[in-house]
CSV table of C-alpha atoms in Angstrom, one decimal:
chain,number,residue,atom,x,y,z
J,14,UNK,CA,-25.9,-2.7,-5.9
J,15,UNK,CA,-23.7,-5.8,-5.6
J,16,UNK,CA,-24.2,-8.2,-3.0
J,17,UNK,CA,-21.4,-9.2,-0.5
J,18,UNK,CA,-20.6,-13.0,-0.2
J,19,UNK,CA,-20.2,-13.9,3.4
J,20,UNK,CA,-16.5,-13.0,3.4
J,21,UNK,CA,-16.5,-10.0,3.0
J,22,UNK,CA,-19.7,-9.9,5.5
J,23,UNK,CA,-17.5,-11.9,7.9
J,24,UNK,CA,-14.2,-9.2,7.4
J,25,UNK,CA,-16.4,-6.3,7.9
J,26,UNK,CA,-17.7,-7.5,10.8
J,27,UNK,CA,-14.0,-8.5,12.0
J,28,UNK,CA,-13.4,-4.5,11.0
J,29,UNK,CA,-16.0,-3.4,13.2
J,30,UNK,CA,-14.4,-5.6,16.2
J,31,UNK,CA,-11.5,-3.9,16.1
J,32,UNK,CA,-12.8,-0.1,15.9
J,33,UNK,CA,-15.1,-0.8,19.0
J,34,UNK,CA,-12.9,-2.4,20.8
J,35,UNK,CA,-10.3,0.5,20.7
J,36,UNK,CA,-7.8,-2.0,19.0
J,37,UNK,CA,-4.4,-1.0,18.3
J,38,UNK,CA,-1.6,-2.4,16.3
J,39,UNK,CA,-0.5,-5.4,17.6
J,40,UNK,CA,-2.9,-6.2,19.9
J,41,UNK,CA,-4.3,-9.5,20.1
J,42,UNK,CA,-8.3,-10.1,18.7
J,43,UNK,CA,-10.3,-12.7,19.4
J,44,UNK,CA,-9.6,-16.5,18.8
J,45,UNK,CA,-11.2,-18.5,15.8
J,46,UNK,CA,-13.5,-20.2,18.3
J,47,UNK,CA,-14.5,-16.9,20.2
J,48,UNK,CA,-14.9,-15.5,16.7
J,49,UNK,CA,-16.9,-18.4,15.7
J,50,UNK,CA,-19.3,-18.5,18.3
J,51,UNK,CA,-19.1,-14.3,18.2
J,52,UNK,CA,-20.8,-14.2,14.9
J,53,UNK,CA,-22.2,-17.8,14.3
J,54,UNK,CA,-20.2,-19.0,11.5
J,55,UNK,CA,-17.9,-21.5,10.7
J,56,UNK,CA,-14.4,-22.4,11.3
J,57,UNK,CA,-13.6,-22.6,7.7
J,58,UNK,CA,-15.4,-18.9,7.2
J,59,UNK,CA,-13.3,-17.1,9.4
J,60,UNK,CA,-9.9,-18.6,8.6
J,61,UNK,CA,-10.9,-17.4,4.6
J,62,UNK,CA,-11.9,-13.7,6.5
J,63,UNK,CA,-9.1,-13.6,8.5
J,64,UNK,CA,-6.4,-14.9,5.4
J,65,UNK,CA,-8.4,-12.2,3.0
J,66,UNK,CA,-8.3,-9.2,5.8
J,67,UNK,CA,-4.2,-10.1,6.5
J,68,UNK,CA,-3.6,-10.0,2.6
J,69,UNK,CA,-4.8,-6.3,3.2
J,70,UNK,CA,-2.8,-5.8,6.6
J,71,UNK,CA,-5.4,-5.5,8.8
J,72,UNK,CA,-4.3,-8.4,11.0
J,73,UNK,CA,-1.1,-10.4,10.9
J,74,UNK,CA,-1.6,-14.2,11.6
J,75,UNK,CA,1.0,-15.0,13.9
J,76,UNK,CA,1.8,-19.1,13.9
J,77,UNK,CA,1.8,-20.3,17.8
J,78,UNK,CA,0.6,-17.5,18.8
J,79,UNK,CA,-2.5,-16.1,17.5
J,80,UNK,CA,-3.9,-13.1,15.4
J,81,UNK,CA,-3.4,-9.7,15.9
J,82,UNK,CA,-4.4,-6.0,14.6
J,83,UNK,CA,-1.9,-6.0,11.7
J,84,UNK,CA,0.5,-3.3,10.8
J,85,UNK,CA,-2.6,-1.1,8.6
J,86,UNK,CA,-0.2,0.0,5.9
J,87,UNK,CA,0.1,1.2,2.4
J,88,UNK,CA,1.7,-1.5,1.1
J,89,UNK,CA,-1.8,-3.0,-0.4
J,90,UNK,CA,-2.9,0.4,-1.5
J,91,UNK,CA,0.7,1.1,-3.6
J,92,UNK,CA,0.3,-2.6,-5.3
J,93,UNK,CA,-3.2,-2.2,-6.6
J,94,UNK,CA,-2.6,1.5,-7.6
J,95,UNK,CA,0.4,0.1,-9.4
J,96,UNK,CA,-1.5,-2.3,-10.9
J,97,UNK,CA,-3.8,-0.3,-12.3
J,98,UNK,CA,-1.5,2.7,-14.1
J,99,UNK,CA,0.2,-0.3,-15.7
J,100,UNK,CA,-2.4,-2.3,-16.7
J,101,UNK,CA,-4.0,1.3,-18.2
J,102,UNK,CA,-0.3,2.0,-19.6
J,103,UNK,CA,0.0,-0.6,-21.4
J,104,UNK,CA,-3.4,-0.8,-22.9
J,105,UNK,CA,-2.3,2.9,-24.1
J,106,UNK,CA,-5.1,4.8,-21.7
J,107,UNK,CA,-3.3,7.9,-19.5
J,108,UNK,CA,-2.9,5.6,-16.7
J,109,UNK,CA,0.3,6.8,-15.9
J,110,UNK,CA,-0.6,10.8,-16.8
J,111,UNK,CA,-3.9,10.0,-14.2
J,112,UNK,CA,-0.9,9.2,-11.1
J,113,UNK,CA,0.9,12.4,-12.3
J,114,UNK,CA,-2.0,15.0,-12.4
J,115,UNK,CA,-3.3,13.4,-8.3
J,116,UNK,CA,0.6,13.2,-7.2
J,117,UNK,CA,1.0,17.0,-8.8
J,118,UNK,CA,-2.2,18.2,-6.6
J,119,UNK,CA,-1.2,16.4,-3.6
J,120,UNK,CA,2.5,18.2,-3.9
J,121,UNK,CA,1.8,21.6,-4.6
J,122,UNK,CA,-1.4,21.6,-2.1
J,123,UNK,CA,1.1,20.8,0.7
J,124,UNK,CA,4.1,22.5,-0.1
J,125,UNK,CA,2.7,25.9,1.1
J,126,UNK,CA,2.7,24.3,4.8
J,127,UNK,CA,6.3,23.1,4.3
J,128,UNK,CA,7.2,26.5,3.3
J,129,UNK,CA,5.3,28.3,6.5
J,130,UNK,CA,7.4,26.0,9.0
J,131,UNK,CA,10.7,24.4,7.4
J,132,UNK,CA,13.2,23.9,10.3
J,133,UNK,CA,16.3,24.5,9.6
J,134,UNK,CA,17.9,21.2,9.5
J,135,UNK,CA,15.4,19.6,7.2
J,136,UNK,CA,16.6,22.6,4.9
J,137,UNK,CA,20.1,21.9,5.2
J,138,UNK,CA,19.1,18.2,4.1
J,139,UNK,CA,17.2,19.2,1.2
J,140,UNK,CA,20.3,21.4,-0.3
J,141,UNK,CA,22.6,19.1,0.3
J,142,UNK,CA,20.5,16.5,-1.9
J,143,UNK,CA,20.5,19.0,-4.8
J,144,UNK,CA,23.9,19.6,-4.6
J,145,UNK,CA,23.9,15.2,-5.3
J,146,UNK,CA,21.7,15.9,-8.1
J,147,UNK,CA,24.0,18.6,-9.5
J,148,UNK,CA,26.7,16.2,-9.1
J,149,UNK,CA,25.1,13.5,-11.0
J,150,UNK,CA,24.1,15.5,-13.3
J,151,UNK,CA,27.4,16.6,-14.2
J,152,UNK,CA,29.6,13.2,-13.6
J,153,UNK,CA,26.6,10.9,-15.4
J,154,UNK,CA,24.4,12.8,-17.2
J,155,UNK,CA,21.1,12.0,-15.2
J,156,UNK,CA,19.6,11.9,-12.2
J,157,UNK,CA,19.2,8.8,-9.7
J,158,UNK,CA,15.8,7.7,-9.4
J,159,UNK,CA,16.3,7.1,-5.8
J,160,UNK,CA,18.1,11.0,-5.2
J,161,UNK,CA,14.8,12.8,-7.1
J,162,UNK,CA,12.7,10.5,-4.4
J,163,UNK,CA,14.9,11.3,-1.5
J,164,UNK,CA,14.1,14.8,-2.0
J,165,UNK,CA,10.0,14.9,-1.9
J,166,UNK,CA,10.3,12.6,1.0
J,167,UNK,CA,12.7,15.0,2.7
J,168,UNK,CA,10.6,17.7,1.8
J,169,UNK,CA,7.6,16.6,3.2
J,170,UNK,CA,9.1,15.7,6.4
J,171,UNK,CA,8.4,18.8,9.1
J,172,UNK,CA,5.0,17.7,8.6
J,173,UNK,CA,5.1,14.9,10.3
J,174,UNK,CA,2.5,13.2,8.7
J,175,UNK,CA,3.4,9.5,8.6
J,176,UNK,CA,0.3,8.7,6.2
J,177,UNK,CA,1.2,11.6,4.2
J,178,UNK,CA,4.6,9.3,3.8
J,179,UNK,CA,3.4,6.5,2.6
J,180,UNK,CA,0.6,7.6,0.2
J,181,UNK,CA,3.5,9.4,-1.5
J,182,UNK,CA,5.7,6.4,-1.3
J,183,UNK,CA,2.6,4.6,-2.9
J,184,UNK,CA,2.6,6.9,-5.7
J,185,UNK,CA,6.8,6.4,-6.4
J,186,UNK,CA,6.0,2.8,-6.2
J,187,UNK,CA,3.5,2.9,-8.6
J,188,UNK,CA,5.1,5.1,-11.1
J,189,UNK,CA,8.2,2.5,-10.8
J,190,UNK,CA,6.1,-0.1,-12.2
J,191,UNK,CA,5.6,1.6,-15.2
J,192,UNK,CA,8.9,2.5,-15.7
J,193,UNK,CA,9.8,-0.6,-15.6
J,194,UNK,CA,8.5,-2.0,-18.5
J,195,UNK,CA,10.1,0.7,-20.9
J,196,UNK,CA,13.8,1.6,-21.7
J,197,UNK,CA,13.2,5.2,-21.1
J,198,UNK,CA,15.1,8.2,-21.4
J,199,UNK,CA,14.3,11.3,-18.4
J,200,UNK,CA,14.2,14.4,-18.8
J,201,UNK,CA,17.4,17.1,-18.8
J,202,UNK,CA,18.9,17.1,-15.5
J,203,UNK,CA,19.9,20.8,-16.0
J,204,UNK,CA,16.5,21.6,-15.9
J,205,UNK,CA,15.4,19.3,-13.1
J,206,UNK,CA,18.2,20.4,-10.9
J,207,UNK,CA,16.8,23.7,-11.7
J,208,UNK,CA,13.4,22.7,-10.6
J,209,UNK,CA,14.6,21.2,-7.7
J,210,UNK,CA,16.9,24.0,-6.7
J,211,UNK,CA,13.9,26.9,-7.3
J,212,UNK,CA,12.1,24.6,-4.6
J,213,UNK,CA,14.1,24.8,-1.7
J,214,UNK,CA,15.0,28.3,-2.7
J,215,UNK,CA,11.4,29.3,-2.7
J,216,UNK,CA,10.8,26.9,0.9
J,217,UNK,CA,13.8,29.1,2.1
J,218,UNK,CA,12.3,32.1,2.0
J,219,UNK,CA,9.0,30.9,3.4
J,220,UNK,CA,7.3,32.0,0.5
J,221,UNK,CA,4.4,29.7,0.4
J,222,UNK,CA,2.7,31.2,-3.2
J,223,UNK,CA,6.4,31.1,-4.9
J,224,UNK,CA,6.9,27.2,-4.4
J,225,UNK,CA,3.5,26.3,-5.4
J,226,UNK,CA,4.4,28.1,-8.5
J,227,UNK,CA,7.8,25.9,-8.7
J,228,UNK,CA,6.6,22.7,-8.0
J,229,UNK,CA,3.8,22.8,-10.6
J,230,UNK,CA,6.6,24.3,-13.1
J,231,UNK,CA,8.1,20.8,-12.1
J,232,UNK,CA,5.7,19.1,-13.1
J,233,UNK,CA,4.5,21.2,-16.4
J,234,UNK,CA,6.9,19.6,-18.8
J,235,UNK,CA,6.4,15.8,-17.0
J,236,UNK,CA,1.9,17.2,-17.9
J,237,UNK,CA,2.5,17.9,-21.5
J,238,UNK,CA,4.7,15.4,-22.9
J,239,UNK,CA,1.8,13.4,-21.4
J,240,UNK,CA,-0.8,15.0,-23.0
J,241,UNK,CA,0.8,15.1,-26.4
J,242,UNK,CA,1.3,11.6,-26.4
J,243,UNK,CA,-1.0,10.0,-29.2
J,244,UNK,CA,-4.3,8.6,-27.4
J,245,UNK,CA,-5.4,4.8,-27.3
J,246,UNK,CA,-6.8,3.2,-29.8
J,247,UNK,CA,-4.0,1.6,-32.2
J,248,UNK,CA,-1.1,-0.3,-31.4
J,249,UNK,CA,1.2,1.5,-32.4
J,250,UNK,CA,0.0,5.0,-30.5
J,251,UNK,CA,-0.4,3.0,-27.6
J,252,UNK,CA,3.3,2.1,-27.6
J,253,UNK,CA,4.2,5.4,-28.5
J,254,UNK,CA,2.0,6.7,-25.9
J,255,UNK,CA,3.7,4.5,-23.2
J,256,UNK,CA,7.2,5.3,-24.6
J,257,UNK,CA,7.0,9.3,-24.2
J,258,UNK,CA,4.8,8.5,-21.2
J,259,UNK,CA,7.6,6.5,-19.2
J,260,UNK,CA,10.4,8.9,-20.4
J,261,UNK,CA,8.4,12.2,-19.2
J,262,UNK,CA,7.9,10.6,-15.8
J,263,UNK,CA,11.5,10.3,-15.2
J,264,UNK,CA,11.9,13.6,-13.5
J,265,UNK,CA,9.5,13.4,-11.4
């Protein structure tokens, strides 16, 4: 088992603090000198704690005015998963079809509570962004990136789950940093307006079963142009791998 160097001793034990002392976000912890003489270390060892646990949100340095419980997002979470799909991506592993295949499961495990309590106005939000996919697909000939997310974050609203939130928004964010590094094409917006449309039709009728089925028929052609691309190993299936890869995710 790896051993922990006394930063990360130091930030666990700064963790701890916080849990048993019921803090919040925002609220103030203790100075560096309480924390010094707290857990008998060092100046120097609990500025590197604190400057490691703030890189991760856990407390926000405030100049002037000390340190407090930091905002506890996502935001480190999205970078590293990031990180990781592209580093995999481009080394021609299924980084990128590993995001889809957990994203996928989340999606179609929660979409059967959307469908037991829509209300109506998230419904009426969620027709009137395919009827903006329908348009673009018409007038351009694709679908916005930012349209196709609008509508699993509108989906997902009634549930009122602010982590469920970002961890989605962690797995858009991660999925765009894959993208990035390819010129790719996306898949026919025909078909992914049809997707799209079979959702909110099957949400509609609060027919739970019925839009599993469609968001995993979302997701089937994004799964097998995935698996059919050539496996790691060579240059050049790598990059072909990474090509087919970046273009299936498109609609997503």
């Amino acid at each position: 088992m790896p051993r922990t160097t006394m930063s990360e001793d130091l930030q666990a034990r700064i963790r701890q603090l916080i849990l048993d002392r019921g803090l919040g976000p925002g609220a103030p912890i203790p100075t560096e000198p309480e924390l010094m003489e707290l857990f008998d270390v060092s100046r120097v060892s609990v500025r590197e704690a604190l400057k490691a646990l703030q890189a991760l949100r856990v407390v926000e340095i405030r100049r002037g005015s000390g340190t407090v419980v930091g905002s506890l997002s996502l935001a480190p979470f999205a970078e590293g998963l990031a990180f990781r799909a592209a580093v995999r991506h481009r080394s021609g592993q299924a980084g990128l079809y590993e995001l889809m295949r957990v994203r996928e499961a989340l999606e179609a495990g929660l979409i059967v509570s959307v469908a037991a309590s829509v209300p109506a106005e998230d419904l009426e939000v969620l027709q009137g962004i395919v009827a903006e996919m329908e348009r673009e697909a018409v007038e351009e000939g694709r679908i916005a990136r930012a349209t196709d997310r609008a509508f699993h974050q509108a989906l997902y609203r009634s549930l009122d789950n602010h982590l469920l939130s970002e961890v989605l928004d962690a797995f858009w964010a991660a999925m765009e940093k894959v993208r990035g590094d390819f010129d790719d094409g996306h898949q026919d917006p025909r078909a992914t307006c049809a997707h799209h449309r079979e959702i909110v039709a099957a949400v509609a009728a609060g027919d739970g079963p019925r839009a599993e089925r469609a968001m995993r028929t979302h997701f089937d052609g994004i799964r097998e142009r995935l698996t059919a691309a050539p496996g790691p190993g060579t240059e050049t299936g790598a990059a072909a791998g990474g090509t087919r890869a970046a273009s299936a995710a498109r609609g997503a």
